[in-house]
mmCIF file of C-alpha atoms and ligand atoms in Angstrom:
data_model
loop_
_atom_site.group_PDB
_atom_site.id
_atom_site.type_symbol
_atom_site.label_atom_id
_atom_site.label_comp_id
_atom_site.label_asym_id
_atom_site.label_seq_id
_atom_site.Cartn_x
_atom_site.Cartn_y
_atom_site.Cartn_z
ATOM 1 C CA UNK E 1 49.933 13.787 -23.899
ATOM 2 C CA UNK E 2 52.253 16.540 -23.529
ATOM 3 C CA UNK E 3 55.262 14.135 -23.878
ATOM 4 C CA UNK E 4 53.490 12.847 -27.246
ATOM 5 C CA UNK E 5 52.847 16.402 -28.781
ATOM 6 C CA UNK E 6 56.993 17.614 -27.663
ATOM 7 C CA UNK E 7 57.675 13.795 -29.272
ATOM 8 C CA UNK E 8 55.943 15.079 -32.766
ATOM 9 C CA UNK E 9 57.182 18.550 -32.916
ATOM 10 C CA UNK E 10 60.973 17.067 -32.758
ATOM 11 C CA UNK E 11 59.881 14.355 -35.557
ATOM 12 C CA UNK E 12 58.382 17.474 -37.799
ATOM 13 C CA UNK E 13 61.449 19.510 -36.457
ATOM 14 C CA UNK E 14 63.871 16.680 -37.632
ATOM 15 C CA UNK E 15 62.212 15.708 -40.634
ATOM 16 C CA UNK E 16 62.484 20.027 -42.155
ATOM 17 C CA UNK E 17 66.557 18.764 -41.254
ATOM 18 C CA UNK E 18 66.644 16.060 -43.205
ATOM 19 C CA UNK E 19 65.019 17.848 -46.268
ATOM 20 C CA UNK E 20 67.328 20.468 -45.858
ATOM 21 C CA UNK E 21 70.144 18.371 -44.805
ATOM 22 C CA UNK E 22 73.526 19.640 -46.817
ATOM 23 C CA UNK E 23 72.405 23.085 -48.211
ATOM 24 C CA UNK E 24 72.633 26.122 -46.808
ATOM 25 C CA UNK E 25 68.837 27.976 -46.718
ATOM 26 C CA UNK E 26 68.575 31.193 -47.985
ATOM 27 C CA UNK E 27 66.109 33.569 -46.158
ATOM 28 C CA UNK E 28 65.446 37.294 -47.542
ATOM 29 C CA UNK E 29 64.189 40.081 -45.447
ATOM 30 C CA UNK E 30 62.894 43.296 -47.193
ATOM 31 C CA UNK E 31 62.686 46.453 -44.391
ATOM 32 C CA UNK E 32 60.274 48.996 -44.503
ATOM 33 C CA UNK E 33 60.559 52.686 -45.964
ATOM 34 C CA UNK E 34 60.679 54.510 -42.996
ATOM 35 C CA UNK E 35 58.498 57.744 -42.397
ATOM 36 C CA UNK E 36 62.313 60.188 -43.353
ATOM 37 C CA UNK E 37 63.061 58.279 -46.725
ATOM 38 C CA UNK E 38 58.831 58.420 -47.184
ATOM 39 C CA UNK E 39 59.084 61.860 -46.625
ATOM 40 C CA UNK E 40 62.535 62.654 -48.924
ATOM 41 C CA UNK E 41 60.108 60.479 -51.242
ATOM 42 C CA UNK E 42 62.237 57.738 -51.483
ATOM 43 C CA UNK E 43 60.568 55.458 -53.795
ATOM 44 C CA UNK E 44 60.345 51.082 -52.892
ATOM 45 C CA UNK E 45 61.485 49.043 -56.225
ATOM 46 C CA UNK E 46 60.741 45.714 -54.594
ATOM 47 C CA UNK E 47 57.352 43.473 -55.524
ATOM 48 C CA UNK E 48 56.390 40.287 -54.421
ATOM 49 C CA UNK E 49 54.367 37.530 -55.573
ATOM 50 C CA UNK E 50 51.006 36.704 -53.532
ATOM 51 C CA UNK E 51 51.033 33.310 -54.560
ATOM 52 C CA UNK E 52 54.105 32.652 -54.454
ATOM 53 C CA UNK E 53 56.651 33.594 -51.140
ATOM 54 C CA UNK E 54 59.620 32.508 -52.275
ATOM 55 C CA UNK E 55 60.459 35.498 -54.877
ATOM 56 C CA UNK E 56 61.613 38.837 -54.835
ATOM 57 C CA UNK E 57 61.145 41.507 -57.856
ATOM 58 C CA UNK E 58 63.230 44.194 -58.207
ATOM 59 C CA UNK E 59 62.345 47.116 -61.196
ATOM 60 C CA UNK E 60 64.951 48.897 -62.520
ATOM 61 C CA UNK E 61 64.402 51.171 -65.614
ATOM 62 C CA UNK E 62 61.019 49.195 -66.391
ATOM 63 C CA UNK E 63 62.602 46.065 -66.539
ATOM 64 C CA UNK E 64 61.908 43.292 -63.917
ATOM 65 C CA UNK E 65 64.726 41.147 -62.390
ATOM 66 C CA UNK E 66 63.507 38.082 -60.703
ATOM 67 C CA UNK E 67 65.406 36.509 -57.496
ATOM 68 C CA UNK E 68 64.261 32.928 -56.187
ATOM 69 C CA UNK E 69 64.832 32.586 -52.139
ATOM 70 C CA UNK E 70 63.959 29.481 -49.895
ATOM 71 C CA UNK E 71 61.448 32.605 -48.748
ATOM 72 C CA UNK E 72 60.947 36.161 -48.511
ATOM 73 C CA UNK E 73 59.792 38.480 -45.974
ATOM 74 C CA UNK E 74 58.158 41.796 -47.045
ATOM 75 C CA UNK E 75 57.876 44.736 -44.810
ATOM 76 C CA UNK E 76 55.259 43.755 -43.146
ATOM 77 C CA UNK E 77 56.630 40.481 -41.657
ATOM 78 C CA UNK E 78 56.739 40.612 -37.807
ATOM 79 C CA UNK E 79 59.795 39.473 -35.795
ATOM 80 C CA UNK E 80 58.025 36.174 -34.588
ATOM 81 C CA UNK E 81 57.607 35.093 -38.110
ATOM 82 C CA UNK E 82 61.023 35.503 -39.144
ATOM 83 C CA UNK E 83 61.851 33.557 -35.839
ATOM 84 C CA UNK E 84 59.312 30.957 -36.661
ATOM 85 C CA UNK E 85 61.338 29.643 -39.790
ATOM 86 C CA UNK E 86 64.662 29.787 -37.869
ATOM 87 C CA UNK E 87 63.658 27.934 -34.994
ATOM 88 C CA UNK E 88 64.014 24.392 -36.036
ATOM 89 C CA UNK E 89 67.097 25.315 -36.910
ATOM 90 C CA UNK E 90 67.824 26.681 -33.524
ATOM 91 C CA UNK E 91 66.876 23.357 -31.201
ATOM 92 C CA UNK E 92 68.747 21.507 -33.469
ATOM 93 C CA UNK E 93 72.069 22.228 -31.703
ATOM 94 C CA UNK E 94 70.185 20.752 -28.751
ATOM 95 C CA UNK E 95 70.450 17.326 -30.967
ATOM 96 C CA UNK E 96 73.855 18.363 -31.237
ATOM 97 C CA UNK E 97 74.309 20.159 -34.750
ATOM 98 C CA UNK E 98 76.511 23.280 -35.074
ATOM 99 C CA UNK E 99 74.661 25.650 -36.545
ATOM 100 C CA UNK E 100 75.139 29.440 -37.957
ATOM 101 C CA UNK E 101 73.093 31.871 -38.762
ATOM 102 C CA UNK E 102 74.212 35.132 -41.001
ATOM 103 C CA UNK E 103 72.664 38.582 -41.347
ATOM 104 C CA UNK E 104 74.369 39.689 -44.787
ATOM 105 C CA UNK E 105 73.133 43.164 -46.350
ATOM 106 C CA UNK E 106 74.531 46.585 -46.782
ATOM 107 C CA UNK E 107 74.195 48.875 -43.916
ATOM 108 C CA UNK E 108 70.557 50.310 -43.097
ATOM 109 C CA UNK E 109 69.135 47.144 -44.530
ATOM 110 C CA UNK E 110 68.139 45.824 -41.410
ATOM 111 C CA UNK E 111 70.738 42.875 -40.460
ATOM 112 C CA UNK E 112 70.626 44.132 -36.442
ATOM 113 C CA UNK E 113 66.782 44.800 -36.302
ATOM 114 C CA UNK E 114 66.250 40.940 -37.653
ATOM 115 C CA UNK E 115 69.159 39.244 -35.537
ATOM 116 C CA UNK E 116 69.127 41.736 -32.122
ATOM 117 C CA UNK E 117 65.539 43.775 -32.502
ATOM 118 C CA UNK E 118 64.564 46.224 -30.168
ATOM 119 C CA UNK E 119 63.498 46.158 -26.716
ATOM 120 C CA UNK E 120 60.093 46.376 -27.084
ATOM 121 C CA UNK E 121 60.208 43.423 -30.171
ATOM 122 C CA UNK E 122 63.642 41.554 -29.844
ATOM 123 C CA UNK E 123 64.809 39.727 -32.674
ATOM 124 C CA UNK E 124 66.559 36.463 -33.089
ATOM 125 C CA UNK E 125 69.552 36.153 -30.368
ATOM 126 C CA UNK E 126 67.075 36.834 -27.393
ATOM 127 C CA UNK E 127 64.455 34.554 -28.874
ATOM 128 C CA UNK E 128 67.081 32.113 -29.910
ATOM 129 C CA UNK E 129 68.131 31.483 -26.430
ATOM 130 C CA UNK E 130 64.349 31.943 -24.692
ATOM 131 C CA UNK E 131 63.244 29.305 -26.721
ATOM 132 C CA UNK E 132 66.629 27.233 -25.678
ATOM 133 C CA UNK E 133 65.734 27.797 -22.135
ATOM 134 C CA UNK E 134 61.990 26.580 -22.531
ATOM 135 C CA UNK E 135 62.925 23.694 -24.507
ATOM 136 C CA UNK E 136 65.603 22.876 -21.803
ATOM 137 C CA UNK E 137 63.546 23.227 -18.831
ATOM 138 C CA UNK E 138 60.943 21.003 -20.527
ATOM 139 C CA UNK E 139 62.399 18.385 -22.440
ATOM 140 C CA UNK E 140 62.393 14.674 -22.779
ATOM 141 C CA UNK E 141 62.889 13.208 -19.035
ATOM 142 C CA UNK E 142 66.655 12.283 -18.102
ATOM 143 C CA UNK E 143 67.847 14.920 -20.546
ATOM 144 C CA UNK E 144 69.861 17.549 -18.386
ATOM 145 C CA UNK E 145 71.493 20.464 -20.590
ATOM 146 C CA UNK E 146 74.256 23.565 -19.939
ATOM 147 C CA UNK E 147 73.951 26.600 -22.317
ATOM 148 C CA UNK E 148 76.932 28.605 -22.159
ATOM 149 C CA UNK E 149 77.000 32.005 -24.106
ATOM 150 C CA UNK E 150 80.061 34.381 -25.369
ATOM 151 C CA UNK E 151 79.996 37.143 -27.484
ATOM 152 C CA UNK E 152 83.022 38.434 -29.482
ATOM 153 C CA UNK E 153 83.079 41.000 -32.252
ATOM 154 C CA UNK E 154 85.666 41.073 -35.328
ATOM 155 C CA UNK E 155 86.818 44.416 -36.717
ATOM 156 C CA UNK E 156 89.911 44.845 -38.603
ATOM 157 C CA UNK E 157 90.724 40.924 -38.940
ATOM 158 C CA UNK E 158 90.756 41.235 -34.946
ATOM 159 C CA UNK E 159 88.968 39.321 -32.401
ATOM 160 C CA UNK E 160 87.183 41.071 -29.119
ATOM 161 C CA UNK E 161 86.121 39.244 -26.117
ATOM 162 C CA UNK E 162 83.046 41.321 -25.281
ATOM 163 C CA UNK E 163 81.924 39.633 -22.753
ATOM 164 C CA UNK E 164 85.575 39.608 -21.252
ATOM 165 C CA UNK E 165 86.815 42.011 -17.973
ATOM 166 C CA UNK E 166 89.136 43.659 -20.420
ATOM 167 C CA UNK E 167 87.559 44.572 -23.945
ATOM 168 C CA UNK E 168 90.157 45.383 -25.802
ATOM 169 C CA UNK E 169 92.249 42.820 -24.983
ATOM 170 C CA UNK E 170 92.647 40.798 -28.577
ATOM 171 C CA UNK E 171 92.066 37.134 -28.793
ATOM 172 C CA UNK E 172 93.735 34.424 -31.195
ATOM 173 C CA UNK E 173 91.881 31.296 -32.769
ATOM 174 C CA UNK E 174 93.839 28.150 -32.458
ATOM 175 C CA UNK E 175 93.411 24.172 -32.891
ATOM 176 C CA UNK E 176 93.084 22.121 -29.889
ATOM 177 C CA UNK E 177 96.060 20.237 -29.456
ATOM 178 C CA UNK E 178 93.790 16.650 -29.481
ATOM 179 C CA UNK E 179 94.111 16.003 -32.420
ATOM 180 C CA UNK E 180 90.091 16.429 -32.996
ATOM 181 C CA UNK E 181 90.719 19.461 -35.406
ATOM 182 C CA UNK E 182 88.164 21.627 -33.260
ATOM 183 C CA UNK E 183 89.228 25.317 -32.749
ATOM 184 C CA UNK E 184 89.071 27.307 -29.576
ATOM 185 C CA UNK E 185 89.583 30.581 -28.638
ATOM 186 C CA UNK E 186 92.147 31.061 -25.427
ATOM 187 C CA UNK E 187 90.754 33.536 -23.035
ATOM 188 C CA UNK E 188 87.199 33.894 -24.514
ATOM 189 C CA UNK E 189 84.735 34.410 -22.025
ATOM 190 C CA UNK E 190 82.204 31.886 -21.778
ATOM 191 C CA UNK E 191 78.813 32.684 -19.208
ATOM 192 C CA UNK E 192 76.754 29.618 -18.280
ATOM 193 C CA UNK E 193 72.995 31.301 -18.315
ATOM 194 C CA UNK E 194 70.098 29.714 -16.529
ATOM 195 C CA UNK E 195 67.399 32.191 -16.650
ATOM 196 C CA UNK E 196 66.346 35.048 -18.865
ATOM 197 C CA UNK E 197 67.913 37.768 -16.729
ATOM 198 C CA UNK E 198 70.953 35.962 -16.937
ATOM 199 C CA UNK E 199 70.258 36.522 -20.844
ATOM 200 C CA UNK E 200 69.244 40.172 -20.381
ATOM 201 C CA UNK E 201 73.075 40.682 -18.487
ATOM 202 C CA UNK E 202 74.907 38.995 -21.207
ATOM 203 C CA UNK E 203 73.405 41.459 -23.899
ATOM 204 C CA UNK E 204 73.763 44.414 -21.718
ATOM 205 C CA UNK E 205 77.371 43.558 -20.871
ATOM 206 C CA UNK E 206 78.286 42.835 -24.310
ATOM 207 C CA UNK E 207 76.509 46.405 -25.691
ATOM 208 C CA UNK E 208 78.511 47.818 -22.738
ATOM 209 C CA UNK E 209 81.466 46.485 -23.887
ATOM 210 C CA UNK E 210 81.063 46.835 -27.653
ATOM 211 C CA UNK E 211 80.368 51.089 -27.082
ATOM 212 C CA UNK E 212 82.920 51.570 -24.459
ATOM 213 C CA UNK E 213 85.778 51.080 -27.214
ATOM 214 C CA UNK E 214 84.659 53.083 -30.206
ATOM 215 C CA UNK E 215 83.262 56.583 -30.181
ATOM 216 C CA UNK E 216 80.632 55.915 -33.134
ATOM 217 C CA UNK E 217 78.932 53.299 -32.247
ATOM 218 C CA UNK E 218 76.679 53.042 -35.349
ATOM 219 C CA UNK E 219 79.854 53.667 -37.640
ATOM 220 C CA UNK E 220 81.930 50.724 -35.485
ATOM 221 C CA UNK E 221 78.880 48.090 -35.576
ATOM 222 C CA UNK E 222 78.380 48.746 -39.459
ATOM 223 C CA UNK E 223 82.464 48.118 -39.951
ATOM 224 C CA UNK E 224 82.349 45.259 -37.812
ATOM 225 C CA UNK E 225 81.040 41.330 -37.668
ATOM 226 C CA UNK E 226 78.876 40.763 -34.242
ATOM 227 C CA UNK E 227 78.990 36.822 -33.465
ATOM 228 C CA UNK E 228 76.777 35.678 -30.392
ATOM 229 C CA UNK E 229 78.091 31.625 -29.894
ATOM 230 C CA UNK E 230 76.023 29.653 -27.659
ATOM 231 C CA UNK E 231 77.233 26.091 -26.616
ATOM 232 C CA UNK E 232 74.345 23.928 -25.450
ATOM 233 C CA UNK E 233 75.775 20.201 -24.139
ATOM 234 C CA UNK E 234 73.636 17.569 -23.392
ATOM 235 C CA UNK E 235 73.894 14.832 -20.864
ATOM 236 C CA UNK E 236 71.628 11.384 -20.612
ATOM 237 C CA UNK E 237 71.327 10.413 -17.103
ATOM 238 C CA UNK E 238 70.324 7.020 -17.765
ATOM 239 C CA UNK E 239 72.139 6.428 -20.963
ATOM 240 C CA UNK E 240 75.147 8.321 -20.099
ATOM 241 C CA UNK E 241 74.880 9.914 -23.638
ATOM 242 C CA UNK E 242 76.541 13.074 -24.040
ATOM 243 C CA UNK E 243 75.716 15.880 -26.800
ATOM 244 C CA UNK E 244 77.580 18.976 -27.867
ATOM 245 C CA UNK E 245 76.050 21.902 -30.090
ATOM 246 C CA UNK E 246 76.825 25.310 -31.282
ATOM 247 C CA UNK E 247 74.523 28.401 -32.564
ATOM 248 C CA UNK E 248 77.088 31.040 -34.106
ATOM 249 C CA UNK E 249 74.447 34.117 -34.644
ATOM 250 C CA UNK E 250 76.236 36.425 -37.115
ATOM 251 C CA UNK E 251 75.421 40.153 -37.747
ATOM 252 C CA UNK E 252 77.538 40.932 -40.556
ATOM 253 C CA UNK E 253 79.438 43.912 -41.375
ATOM 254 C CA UNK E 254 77.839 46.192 -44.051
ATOM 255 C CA UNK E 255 78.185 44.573 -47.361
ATOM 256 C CA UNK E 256 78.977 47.725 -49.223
ATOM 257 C CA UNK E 257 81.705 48.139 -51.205
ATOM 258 C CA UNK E 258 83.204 50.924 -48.914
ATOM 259 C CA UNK E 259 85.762 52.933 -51.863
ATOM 260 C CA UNK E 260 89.370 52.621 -51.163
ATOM 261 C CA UNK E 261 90.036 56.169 -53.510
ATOM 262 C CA UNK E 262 90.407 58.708 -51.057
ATOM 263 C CA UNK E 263 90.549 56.427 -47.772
ATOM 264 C CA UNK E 264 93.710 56.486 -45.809
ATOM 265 C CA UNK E 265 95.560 55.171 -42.637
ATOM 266 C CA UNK E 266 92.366 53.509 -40.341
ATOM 267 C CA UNK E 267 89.436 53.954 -42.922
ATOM 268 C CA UNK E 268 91.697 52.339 -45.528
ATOM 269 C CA UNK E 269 92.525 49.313 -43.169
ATOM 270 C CA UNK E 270 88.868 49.276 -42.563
ATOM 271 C CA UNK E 271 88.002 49.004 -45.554
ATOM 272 C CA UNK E 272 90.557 46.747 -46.863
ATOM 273 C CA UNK E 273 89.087 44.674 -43.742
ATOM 274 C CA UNK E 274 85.762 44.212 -44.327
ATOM 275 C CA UNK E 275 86.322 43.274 -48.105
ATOM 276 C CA UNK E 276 88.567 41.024 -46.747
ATOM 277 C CA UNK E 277 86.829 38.886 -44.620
ATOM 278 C CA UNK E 278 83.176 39.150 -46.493
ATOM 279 C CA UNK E 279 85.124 38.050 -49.862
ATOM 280 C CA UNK E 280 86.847 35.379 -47.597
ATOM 281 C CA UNK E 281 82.893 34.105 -46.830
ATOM 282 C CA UNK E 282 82.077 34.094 -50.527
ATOM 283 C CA UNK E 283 85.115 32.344 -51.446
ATOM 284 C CA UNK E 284 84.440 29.670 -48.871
ATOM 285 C CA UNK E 285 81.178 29.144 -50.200
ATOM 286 C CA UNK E 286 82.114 29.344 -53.818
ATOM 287 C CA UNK E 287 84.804 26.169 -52.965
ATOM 288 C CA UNK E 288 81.856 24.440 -50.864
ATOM 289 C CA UNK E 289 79.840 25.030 -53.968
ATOM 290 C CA UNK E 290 82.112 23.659 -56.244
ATOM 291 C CA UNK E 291 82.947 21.018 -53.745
ATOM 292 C CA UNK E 292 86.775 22.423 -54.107
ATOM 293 C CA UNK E 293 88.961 20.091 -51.557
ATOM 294 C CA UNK E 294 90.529 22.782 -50.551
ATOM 295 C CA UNK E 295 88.524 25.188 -48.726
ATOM 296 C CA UNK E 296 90.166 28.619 -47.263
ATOM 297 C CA UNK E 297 88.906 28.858 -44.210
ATOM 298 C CA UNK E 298 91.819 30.556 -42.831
ATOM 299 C CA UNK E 299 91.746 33.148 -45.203
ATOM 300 C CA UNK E 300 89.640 35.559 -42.776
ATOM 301 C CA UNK E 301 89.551 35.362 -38.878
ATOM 302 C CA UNK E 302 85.482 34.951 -39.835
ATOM 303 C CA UNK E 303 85.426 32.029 -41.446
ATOM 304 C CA UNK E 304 88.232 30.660 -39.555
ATOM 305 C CA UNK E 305 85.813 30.867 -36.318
ATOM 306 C CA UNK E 306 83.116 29.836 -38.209
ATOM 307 C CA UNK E 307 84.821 26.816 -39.553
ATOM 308 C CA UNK E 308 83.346 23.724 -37.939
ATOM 309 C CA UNK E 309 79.826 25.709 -38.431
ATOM 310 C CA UNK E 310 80.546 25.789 -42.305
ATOM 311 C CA UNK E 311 81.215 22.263 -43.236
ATOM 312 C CA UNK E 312 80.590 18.644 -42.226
ATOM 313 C CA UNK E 313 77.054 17.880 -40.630
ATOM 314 C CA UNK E 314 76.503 21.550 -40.028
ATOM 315 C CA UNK E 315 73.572 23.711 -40.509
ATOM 316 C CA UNK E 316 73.561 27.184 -42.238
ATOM 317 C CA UNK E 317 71.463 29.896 -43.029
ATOM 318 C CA UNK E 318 71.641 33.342 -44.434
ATOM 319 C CA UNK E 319 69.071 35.785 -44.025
ATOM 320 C CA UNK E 320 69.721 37.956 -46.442
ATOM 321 C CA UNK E 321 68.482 41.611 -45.812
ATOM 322 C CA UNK E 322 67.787 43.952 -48.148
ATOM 323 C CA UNK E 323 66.523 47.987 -48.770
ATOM 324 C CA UNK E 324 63.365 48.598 -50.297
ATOM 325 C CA UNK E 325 64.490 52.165 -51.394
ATOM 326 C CA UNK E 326 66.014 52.778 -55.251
ATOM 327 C CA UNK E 327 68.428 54.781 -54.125
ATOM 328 C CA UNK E 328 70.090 51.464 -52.807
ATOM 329 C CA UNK E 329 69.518 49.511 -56.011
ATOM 330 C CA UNK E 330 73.052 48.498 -56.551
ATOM 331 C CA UNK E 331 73.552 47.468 -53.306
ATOM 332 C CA UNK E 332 70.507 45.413 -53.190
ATOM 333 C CA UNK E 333 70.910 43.697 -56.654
ATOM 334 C CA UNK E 334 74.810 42.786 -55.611
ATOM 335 C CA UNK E 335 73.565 41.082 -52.047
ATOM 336 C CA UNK E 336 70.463 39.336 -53.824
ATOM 337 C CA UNK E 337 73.309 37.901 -56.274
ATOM 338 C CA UNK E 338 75.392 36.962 -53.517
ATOM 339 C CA UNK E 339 72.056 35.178 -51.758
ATOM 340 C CA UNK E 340 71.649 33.026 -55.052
ATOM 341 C CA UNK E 341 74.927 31.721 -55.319
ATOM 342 C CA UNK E 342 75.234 31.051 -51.274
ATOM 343 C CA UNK E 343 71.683 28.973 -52.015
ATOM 344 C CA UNK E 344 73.297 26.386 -54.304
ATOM 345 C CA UNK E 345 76.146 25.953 -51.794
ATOM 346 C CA UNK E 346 76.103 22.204 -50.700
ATOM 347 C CA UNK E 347 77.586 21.777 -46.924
ATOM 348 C CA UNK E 348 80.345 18.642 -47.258
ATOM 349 C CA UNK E 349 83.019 16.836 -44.977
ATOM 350 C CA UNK E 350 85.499 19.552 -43.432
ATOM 351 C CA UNK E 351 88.084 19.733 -45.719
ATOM 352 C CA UNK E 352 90.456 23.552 -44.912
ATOM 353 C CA UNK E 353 93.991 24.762 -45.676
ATOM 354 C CA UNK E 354 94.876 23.298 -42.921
HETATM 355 P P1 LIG M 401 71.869 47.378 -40.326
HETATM 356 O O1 LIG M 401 72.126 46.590 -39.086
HETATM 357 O O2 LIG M 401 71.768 46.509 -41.548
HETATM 358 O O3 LIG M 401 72.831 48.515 -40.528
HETATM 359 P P2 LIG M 401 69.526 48.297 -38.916
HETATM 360 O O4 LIG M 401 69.052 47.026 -38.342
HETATM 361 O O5 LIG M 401 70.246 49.234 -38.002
HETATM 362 O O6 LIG M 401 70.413 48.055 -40.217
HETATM 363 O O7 LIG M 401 68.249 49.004 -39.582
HETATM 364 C C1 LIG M 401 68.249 50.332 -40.083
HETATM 365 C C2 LIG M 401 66.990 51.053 -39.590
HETATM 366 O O8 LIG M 401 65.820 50.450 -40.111
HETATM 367 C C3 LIG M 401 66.858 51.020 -38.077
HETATM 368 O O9 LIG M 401 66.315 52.254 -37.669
HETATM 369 C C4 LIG M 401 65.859 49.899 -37.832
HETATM 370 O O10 LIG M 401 65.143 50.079 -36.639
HETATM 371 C C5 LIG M 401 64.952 50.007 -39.057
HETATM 372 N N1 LIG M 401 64.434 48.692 -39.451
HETATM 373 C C6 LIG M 401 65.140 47.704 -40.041
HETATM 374 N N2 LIG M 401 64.367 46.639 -40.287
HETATM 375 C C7 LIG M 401 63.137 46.951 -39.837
HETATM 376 C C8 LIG M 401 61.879 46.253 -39.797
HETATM 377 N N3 LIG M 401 61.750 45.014 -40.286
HETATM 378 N N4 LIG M 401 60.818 46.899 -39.256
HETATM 379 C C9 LIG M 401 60.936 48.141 -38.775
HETATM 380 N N5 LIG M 401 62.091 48.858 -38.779
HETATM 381 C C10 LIG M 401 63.176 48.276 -39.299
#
């Protein structure tokens, strides 16, 4: 009976696939006001519709601007719901889909709450790879699977193995020499976990790793894109059937536009980075959108990672987050723009400039 019920969750699991099979979903998370910004009576300018959980409001000067997600999460929305509608999405690299998963928002908006949490409510990585294990540990007979796990951050267009002996040694991206157009990354760490305390020592390491180098760690993470990769390959024993699958789980720099006037030497590179390789995303998406056959991946070391998880039979989603406050208005209209655009965005064969 068991068997059966595991046999129709995977049918309703691949059936939400096919439906969503080419685009890219668009999630939006709205955080709370917390108790300082109630206090400096910061004031929320965001709605939502009780019927209807798939738009946002925003009020601006009495006028009302409408955004359409695939759903939205208000304040209220507990960590285990937001993992709910990612989850599917997450055992499908188990069938052997690469998927990716983006937090994209300005900084405060909540982009390492929804995709790390905190330790008393963790968020989607530790989730994402508890519900691996389960699945793994239980699945259909014959099926035996390997999840292996690296973590790597990207600031200033450059590439840190944090799960590496030495984290400050920089890593390159290049094409395996097969033929098969796959990238890899020489030298990046890769941990084969089997339990959840295995889990719990990859994050710890890679926190370890990520503070060691910086001396504002807040500053850093908000400057910098946080990409957890997970590699889950399947074997048949009776078939001999092999699978391969890859969760990319992305928390995004801040999407601000950080000003350039004024910023010198490191804080101008910075800044010059971050446009750089967030522009790079949205002009990656703009030539998926417009089904461009040339798509520049290589533009940014992001989306040249993130390639094979951007195009073909891939799955994406964005979980766009957003501030409730009006004090962030402009930031929050510009990412709920960027959200509708990225929702029209239809995946197609890898095509780069290659
Ligand atoms: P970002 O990563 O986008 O810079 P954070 O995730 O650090 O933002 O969130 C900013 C602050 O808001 C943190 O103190 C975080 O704990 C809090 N926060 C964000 N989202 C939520 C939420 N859904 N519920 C409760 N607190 C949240």
């Amino acid at each position: 009976r068991k068997y059966k019920r595991e046999m129709n969750l995977r049918k309703k699991c691949h059936n939400e696939l096919v439906r969503l099979k080419g685009n890219i979903r668009v999630l939006c998370r709205v955080r709370p006001v917390c108790q300082e910004e109630a206090d400096a009576e910061g004031k929320s300018v965001v709605s939502f519709d009780s019927d209807d959980d798939a738009v946002l409001y925003l009020s601006n000067k009495g006028k009302s601007m409408a955004f359409d997600m695939d759903k939205v999460f208000p304040p209220q929305a507990t960590q285990a719901e937001v993992f709910q509608e990612v989850q599917s999405l997450v055992t499908s690299c188990m069938d052997g889909y690469n998927v990716c998963i983006f937090a994209y928002g300005q900084t405060g908006s909540g982009k390492t709450y929804t995709m790390e949490g905190i330790p008393e409510d963790p968020g989607i990585n530790q989730r994402a790879l508890r519900l691996l294990f389960s699945e793994v540990s239980e699945k259909m007979p014959d099926w035996h699977y390997t999840i292996t796990v690296s973590m790597v951050e990207i600031y200033n267009e450059t590439l840190r193995n944090l799960l590496g002996d030495n984290p400050s040694e920089k890593l390159d991206i290049k094409m395996c020499p097969d033929g098969s157009g796959q990238l890899y990354v020489p030298g990046l760490t890769e941990f084969t976990v089997e339990s959840v305390e295995d889990i719990n020592k990859v994050f710890e390491l890679g926190h370890m790793n990520r503070a060691t180098a910086c001396t504002n760690l807040n500053e850093h993470s908000s400057r910098s894109h946080a990409l957890l990769i997970v590699n889950v390959a399947g074997f048949n024993s009776s078939t001999g059937h092999r699978t391969s699958g890859k969760l990319n789980l992305v928390d995004l720099a801040g999407s601000e536009r950080i000003s350039k006037s004024g910023a010198e030497g490191s804080r101008l590179r910075e800044a010059q980075c971050i446009n750089k390789s967030l522009s790079a995303l949205g002009d990656v998406i703009n030539a998926l959108r417009s089904r461009h056959s040339h798509v520049p991946f290589r533009n940014s070391r992001l989306t040249y990672l993130l390639q094979d998880s951007l195009s073909g039979e891939s799955k994406t989603l964005m979980l766009v987050q957003v501030s409730p406050l009006d004090s962030n208005i402009i930031e929050s209209v510009c990412s709920l723009k960027f959200a509708q655009r990225v929702r029209t965005v239809e995946l197609g064969p890898a095509s780069s400039s290659r």
